[in-house]
Coordinates of C-alpha atoms and ligand atoms in Angstrom, one line a residue:
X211 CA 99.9 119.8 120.7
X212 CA 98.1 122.3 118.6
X213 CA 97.8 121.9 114.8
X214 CA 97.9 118.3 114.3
X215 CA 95.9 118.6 110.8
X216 CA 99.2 119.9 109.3
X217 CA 101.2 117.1 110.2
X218 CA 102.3 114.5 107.9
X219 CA 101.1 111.1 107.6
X220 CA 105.0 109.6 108.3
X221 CA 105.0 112.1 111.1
X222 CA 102.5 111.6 112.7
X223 CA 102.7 107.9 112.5
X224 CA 106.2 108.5 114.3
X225 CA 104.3 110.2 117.0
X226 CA 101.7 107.5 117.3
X227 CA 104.2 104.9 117.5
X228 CA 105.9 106.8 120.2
X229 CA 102.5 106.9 122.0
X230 CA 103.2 110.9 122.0
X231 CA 100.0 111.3 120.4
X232 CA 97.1 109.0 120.1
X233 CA 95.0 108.2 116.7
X234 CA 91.6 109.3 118.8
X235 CA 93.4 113.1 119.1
X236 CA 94.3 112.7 116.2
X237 CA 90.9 111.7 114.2
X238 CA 89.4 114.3 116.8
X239 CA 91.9 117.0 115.1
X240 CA 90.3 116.3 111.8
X241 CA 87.1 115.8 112.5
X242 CA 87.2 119.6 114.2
X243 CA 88.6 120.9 111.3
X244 CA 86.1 119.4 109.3
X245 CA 83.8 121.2 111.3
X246 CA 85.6 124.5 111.1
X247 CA 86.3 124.4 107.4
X248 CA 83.8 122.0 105.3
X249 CA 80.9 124.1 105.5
X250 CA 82.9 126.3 102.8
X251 CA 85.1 124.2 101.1
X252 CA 82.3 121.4 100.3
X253 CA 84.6 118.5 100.2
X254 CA 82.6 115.8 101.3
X255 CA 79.4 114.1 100.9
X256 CA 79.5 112.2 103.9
X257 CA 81.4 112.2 107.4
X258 CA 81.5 109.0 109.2
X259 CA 82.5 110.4 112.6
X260 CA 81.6 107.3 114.6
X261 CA 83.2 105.0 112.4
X262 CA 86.0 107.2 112.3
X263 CA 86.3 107.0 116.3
X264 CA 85.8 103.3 116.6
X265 CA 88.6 102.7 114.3
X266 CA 90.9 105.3 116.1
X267 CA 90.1 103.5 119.2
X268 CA 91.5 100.0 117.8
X269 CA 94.0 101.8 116.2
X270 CA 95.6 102.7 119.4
X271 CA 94.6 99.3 120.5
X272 CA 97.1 98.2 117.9
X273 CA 99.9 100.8 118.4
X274 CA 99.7 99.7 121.9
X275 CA 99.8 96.1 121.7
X276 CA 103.0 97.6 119.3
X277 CA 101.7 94.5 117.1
X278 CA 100.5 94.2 112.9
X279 CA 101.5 97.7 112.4
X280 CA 101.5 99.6 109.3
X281 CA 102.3 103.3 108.4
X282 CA 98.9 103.7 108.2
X283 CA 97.4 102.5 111.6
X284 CA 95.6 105.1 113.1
X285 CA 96.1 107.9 110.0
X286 CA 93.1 109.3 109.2
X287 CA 92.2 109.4 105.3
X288 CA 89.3 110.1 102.9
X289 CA 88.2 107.9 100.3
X290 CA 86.6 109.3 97.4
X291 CA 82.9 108.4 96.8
X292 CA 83.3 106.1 94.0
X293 CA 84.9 103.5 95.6
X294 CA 82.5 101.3 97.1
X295 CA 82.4 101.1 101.3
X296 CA 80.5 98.3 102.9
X297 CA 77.2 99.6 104.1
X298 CA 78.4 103.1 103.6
X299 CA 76.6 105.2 101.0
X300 CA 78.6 105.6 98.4
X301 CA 76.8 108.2 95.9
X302 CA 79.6 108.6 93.0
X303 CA 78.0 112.1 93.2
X304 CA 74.7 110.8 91.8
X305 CA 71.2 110.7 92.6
X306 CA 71.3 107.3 90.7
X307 CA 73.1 106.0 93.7
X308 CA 72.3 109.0 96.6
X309 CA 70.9 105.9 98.8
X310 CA 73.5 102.7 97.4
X311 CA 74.9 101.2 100.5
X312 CA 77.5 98.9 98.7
X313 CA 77.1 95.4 100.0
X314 CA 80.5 95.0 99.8
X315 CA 84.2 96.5 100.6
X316 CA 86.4 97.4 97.2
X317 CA 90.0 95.8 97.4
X318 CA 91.3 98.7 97.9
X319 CA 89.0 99.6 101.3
X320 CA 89.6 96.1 102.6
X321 CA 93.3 96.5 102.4
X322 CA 93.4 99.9 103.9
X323 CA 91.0 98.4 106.8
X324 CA 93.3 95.9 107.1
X325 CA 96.1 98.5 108.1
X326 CA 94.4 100.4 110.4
X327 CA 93.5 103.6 109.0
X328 CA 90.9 105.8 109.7
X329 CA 88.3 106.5 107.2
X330 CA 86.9 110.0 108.4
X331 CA 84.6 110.2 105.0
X332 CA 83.7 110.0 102.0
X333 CA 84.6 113.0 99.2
X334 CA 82.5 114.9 96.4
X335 CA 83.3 114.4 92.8
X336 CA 81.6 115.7 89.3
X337 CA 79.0 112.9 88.5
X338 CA 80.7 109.4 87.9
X339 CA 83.7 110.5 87.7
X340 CA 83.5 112.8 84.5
X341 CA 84.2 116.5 84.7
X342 CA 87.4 118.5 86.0
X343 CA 85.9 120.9 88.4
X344 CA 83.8 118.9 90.3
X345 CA 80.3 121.1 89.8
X346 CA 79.1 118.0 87.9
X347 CA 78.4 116.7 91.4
X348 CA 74.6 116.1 91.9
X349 CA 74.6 117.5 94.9
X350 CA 77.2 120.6 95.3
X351 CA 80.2 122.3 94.0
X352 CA 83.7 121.9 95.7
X353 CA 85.2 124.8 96.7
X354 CA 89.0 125.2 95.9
X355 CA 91.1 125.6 99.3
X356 CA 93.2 128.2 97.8
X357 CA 90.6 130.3 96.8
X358 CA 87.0 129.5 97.9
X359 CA 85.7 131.2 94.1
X360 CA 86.9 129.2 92.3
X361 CA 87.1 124.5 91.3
X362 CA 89.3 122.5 92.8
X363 CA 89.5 120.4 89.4
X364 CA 87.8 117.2 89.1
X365 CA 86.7 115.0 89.2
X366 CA 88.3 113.7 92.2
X367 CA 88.4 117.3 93.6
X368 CA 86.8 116.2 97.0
X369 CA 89.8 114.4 98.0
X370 CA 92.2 117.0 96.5
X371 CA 90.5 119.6 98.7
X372 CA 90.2 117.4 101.8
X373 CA 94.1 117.1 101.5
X374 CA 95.0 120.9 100.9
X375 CA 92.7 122.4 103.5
X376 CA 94.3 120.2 106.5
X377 CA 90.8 117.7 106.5
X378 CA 92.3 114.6 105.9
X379 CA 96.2 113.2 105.7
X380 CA 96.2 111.8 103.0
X381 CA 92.9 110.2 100.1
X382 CA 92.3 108.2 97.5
X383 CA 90.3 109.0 94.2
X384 CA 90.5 107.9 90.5
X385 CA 92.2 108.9 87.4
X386 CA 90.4 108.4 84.4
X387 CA 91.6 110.9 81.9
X388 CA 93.5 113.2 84.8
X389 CA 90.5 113.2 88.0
X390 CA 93.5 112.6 90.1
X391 CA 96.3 114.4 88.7
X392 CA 94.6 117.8 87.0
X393 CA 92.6 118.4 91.0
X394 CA 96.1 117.5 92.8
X395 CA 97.5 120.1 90.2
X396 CA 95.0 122.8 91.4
X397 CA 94.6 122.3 95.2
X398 CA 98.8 122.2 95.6
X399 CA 99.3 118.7 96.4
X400 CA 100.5 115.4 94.9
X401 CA 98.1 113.5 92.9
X402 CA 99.4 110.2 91.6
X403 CA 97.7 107.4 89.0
X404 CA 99.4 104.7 89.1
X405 CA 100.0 102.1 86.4
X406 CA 96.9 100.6 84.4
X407 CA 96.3 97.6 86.8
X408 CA 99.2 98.2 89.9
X409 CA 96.1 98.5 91.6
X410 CA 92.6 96.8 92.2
X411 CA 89.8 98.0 90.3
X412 CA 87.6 95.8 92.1
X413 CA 84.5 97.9 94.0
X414 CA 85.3 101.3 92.5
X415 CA 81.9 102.5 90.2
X416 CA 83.2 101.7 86.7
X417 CA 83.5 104.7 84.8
X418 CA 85.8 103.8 81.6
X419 CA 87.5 100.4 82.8
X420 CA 90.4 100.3 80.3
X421 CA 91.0 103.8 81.7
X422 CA 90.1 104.1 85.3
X423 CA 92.9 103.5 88.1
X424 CA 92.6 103.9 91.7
X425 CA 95.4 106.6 93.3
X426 CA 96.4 108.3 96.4
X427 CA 96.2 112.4 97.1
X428 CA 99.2 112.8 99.4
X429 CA 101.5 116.3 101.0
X430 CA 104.7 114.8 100.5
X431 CA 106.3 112.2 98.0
X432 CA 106.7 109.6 101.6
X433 CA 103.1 109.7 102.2
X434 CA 101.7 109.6 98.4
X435 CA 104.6 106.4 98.6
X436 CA 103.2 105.0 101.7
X437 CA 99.7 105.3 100.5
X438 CA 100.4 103.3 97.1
X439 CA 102.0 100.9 98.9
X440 CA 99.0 100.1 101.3
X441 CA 97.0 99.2 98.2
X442 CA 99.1 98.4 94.9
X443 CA 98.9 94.8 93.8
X444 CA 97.5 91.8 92.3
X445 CA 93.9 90.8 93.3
X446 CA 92.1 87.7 91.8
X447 CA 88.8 89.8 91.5
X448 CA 90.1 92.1 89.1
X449 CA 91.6 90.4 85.6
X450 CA 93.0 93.1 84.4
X451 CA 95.1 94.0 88.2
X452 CA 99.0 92.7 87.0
X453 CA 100.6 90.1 89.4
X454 CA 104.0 92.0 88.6
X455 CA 105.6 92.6 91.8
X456 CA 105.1 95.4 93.8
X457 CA 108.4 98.0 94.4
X458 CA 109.2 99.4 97.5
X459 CA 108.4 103.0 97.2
X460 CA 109.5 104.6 100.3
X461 CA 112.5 102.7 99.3
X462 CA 113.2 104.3 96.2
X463 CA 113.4 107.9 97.6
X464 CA 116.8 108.5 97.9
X465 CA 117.1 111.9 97.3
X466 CA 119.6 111.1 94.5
X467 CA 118.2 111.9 90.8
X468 CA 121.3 112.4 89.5
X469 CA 122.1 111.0 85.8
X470 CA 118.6 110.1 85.4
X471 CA 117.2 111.0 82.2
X472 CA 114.3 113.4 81.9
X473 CA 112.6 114.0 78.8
X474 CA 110.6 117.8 78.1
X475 CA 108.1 116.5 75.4
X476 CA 107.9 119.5 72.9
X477 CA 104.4 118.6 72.3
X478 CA 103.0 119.6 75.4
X479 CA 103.9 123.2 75.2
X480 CA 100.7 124.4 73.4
X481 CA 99.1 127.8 72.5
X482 CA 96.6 129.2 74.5
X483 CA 98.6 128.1 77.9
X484 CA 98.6 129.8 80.8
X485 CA 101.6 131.8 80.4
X486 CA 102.2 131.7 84.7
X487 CA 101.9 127.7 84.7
X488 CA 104.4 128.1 81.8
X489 CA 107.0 129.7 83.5
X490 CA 106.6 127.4 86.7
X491 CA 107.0 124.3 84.5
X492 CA 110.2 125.7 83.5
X493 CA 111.6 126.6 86.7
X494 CA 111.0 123.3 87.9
X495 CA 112.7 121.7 85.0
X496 CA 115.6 123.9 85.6
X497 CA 115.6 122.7 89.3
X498 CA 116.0 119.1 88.5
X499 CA 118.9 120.2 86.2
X500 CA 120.4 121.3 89.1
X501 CA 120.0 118.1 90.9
X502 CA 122.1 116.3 88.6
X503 CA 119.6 115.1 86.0
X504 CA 119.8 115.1 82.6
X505 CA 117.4 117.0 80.8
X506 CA 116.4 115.7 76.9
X507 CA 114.0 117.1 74.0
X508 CA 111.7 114.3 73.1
X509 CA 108.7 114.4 70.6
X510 CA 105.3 112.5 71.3
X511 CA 104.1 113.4 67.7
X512 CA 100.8 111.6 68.6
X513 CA 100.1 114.2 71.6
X514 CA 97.1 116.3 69.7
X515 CA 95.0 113.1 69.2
X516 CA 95.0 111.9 72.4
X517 CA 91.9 114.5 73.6
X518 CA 89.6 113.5 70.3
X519 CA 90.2 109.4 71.1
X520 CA 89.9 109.9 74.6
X521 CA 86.5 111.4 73.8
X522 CA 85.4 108.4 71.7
X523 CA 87.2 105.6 73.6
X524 CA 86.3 106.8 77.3
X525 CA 81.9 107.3 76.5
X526 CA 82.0 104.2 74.7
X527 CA 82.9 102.4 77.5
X528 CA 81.2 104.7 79.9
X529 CA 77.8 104.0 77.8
X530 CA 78.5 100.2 78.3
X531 CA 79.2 100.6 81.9
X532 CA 76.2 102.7 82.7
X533 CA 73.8 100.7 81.0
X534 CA 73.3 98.8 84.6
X535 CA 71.3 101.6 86.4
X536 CA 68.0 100.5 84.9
X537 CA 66.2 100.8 87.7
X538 CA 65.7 97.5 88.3
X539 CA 68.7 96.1 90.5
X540 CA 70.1 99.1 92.4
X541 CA 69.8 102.4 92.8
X542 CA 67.2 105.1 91.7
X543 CA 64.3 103.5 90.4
X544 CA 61.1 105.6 88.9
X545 CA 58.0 103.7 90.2
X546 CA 55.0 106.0 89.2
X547 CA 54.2 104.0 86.5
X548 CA 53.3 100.4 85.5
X549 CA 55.2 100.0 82.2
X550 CA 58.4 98.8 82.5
X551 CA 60.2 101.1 79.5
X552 CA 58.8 103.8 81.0
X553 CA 60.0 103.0 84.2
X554 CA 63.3 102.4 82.7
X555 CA 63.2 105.6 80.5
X556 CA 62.4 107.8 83.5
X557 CA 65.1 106.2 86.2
X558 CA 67.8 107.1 83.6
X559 CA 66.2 110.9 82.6
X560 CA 65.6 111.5 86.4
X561 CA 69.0 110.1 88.3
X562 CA 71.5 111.0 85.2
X563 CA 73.0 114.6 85.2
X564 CA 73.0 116.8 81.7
X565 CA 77.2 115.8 81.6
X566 CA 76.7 112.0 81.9
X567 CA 74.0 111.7 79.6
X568 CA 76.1 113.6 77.0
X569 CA 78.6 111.0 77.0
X570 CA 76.3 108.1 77.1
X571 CA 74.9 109.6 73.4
X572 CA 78.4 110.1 72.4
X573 CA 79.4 106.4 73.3
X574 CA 76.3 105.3 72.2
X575 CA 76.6 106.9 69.0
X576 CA 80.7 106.0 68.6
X577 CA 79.8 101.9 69.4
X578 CA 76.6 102.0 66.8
X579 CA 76.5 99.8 63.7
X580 CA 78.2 101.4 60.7
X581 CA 80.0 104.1 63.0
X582 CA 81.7 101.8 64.9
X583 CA 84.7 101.2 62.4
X584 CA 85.1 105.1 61.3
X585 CA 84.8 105.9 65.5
X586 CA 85.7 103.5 68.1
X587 CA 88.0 101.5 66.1
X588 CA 90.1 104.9 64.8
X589 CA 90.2 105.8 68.1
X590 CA 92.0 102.8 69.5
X591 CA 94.2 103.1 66.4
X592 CA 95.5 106.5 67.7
X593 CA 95.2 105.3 71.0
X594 CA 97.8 102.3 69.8
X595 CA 100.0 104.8 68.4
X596 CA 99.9 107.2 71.8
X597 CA 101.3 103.9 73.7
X598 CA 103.8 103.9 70.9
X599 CA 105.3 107.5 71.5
X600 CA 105.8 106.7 75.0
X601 CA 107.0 103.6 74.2
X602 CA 110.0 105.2 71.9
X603 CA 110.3 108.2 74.3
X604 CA 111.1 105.8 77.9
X605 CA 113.4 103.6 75.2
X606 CA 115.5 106.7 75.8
X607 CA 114.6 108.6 79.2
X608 CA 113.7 107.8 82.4
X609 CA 110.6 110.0 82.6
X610 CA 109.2 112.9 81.2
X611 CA 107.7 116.4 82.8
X612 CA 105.3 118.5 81.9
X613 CA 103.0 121.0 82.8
X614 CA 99.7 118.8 84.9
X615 CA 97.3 121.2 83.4
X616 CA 97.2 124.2 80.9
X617 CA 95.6 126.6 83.7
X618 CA 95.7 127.3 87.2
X619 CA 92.5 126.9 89.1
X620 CA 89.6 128.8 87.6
X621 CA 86.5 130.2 88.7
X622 CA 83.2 128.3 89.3
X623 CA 81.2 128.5 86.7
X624 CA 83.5 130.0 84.3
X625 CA 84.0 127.3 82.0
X626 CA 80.0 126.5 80.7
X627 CA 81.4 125.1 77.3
X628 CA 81.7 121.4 77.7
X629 CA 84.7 121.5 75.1
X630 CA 86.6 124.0 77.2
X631 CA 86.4 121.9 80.3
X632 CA 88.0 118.9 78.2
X633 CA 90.3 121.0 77.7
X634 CA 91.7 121.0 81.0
X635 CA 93.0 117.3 80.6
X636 CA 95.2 117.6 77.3
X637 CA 98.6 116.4 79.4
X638 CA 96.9 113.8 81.7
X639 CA 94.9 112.0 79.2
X640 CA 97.6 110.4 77.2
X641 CA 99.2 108.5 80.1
X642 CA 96.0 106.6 80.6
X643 CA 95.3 106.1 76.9
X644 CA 98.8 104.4 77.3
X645 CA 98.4 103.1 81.1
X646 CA 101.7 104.2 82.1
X647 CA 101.5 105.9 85.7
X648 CA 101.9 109.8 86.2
X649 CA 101.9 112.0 89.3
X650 CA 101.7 115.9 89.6
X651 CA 103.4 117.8 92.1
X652 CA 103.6 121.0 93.6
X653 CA 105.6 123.2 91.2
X654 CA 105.2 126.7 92.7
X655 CA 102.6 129.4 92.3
X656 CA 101.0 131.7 89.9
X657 CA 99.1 135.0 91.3
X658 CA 98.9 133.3 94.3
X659 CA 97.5 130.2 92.4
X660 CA 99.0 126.2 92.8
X661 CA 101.0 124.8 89.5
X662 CA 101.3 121.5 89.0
X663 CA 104.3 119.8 87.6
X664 CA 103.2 116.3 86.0
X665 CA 105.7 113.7 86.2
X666 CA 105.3 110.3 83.5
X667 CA 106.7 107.0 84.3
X668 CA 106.6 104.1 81.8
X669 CA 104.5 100.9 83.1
X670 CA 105.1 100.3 87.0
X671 CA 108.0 102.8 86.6
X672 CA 106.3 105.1 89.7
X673 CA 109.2 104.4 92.1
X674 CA 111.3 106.6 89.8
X675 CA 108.3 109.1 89.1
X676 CA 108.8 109.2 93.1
X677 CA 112.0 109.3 93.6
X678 CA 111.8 112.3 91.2
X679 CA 109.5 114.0 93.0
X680 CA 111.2 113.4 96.4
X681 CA 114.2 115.0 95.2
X682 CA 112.7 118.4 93.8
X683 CA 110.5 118.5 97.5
X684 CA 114.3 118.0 99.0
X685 CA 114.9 121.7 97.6
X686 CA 111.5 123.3 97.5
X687 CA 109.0 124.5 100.1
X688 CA 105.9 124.6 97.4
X689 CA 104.1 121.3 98.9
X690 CA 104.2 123.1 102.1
X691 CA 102.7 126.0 101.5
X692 CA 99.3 126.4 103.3
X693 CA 95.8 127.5 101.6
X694 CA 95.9 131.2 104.0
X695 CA 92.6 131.7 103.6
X696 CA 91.1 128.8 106.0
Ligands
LIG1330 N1 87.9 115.1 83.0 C1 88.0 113.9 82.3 C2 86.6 113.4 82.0 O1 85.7 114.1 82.3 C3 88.7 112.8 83.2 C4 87.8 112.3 84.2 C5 88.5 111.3 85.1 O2 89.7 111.1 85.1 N2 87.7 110.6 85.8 O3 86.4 112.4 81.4

């Protein structure tokens, strides 16, 4: 069987259960394409070959004994590196953390163990999560699959590109203001955030926590299904996780859209767009039309505030969060010195990058006394008043489209202006300022460039953001069009 890194995760499951092909040739697949492609694409910071062949070997254990399976036994995925892996670096693409071997597996890693999967590695990312090209990585740039110049988005664009360049079935990163749905735009594959607390936050490196969600980078609308399923749910570890019951996804894809409502928010059709992501949107709009659903004008007045609270609300809590690497109880620690402020002062100046540091002054600053009312608490006025648009908007649609992001891909190292890069996030950001769930898909192409279509659902609404994007895959070939340059 040749080509086994462009299968599917739902076929190649078939073909394990069949014993027609084994999870060992099939994590040996991936691991040789890792070897033939990662040296340009840059999409992980660590490959854990021999874990990856022990588990394939009790994987086929399991599919033998034809006992406890899941979808997932024996599929080989990559988890992004800010979700914490039992005694497995896990960097969050710091030097803060270049030698943190967790102690401990998130929820999410100990459900996914629990199904079998493979873990072949863990993926790059911009610097705790924040950025949208990934070069806020302390150690290296990601190179986009489709076009080795230029970002594969961020932050989670290690997992993106580990998914469009054949490395990995399927991955999981996190969605703080768009790091899963703005890189899955870019690298022409599905990205989906899931609801604010569908699933565990428990073990991934706390960026913003009212913000951050844990999300699966998958080729087709089954797989991105099947991996949400493996690790949505409650977990006692995590407060804020929802004990709301979990859908069945795979369930949900019917095919069959039609008379579902679908709302084109007129806000998010801004100047300075791409004029080629533009056109795509529309096409894709026009195909779900055609599918039987009903396509409605909606306004989300609050749309233009979402970026400038986002940039308040997100640092604030980032600043909090941070304040832990001190030095003193994990991580990089400066030792040349035997006063403890300096120590402190220098294990921050040394092991931060130039991005995070930004947004620990800007949260800092946001949270201080006397600015705290005219910043922080604005910010979750507007924020209050986001929730509220969707909240009128899925009162009368199902969900809404949208473009994912105002550009294609772009070059590394073309966008130097902080400003510009937060840009790239306009359409994602909202939906976690509200914590309703999102997913882009592949819409079709512009010079040769991925567009992503972003899908919103209302709260634990993503078995109709699926269903959605099920449907338009039943009449497209985008999502399986191949990076030609590989
Ligand atoms: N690009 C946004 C930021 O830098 C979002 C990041 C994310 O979703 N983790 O904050």
């Amino acid at each position: 069987m040749t080509d086994l890194h462009t299968l599917t995760i739902h076929e190649a499951a078939e073909l394990l259960r069949q014993r027609k092909l084994s999870s060992v040739e099939l994590t040996k697949a991936h691991l040789e394409r890792i070897r033939a492609v990662d040296d340009r694409v840059k999409a992980f910071t660590l490959v854990t070959d021999d874990l990856a062949l022990k588990q394939a070997e009790e994987a086929d254990k399991r599919l033998a004994s034809g006992e406890n399976l899941s979808p997932l036994t024996g599929i080989p995925l990559a988890i992004k590196d800010v979700i914490c892996t039992k005694g497995i670096t896990t960097t969050c693409g710091s030097r803060m953390l270049e030698n943190f071997k967790p102690p401990f597996d998130a929820t999410v890693m100990e459900k996914l163990n629990a199904t079998g999967a493979v873990m072949l590695g863990k993926t790059n990312m911009d610097e705790f999560a924040m950025g949208s090209s990934t070069e806020h990585s302390a150690f290296f740039p990601t190179h986009n699959p489709w076009d080795l110049d230029r970002a594969p988005g961020g932050s989670s664009g290690g997992s993106a590109a580990v998914v469009a360049a054949g490395m990995a079935m399927g991955s999981y990163g996190s969605d703080t203001g768009g790091s899963i749905r703005q890189p899955g735009a870019l690298c022409n594959i599905l990205g989906l955030k899931p609801t604010y607390g569908r699933v565990s936050r428990y073990g991934l490196v706390a960026f913003a926590s009212s913000l951050d969600q844990i999300g699966p980078f998958a080729r087709d609308a089954q797989d991105a299904a099947t991996l949400l399923q493996a690790v949505a749910g409650h977990d006692q570890r995590d407060s804020t996780s929802s004990t709301q019951e979990v859908a069945n996804y795979s369930q949900a894809l019917t095919g069959n859209i039609k008379g579902m409502r679908i709302g084109v928010p007129k806000e998010y059709w801004v100047e300075g767009m791409d004029p080629g992501v533009e056109k795509v949107v529309h096409s894709a709009i026009e195909a779900l039309r055609d599918l039987g659903a009903e396509i409605v004008d909606v306004s989300l007045p609050h749309t233009k505030y979402g970026l400038a609270a986002y940039y308040i609300v997100a640092p604030a809590e980032a600043s909090a969060n941070l304040a832990r690497y001190d030095g003193v109880k994990y991580g990089y620690s400066y030792r040349d010195t035997d006063d403890m402020w300096e120590a402190m002062e220098k294990t921050r100046q040394n092991g931060f990058g130039a991005e995070v540091k930004r947004r620990i002054m800007l949260g800092t600053y946001a949270l201080s006394a006397g600015y705290y009312d005219a910043y922080y608490k604005q910010a979750e006025k507007v924020r209050a008043l986001i929730k509220r648009d969707f909240d009128e908007a899925f009162a009368q649609v199902d969900a809404l489209v949208s473009p994912a992001s105002p550009t294609v891909a772009f070059k590394l190292g073309e966008i130097s202006d902080p400003y510009q890069m937060y840009l790239q996030d306009m359409f994602t950001i909202p939906a976690n300022l509200a914590g309703i769930c999102g997913i882009s898909i592949p819409g079709g192409f512009s010079e040769n460039l991925p567009v992503g279509v972003q899908l919103l659902g209302n709260t634990f609404q993503e078995a109709a953001i699926l269903r959605i994007a099920d449907a338009f895959e039943r009449v497209t070939d985008h999502h399986k069009q191949w990076p030609k340059n590989l």
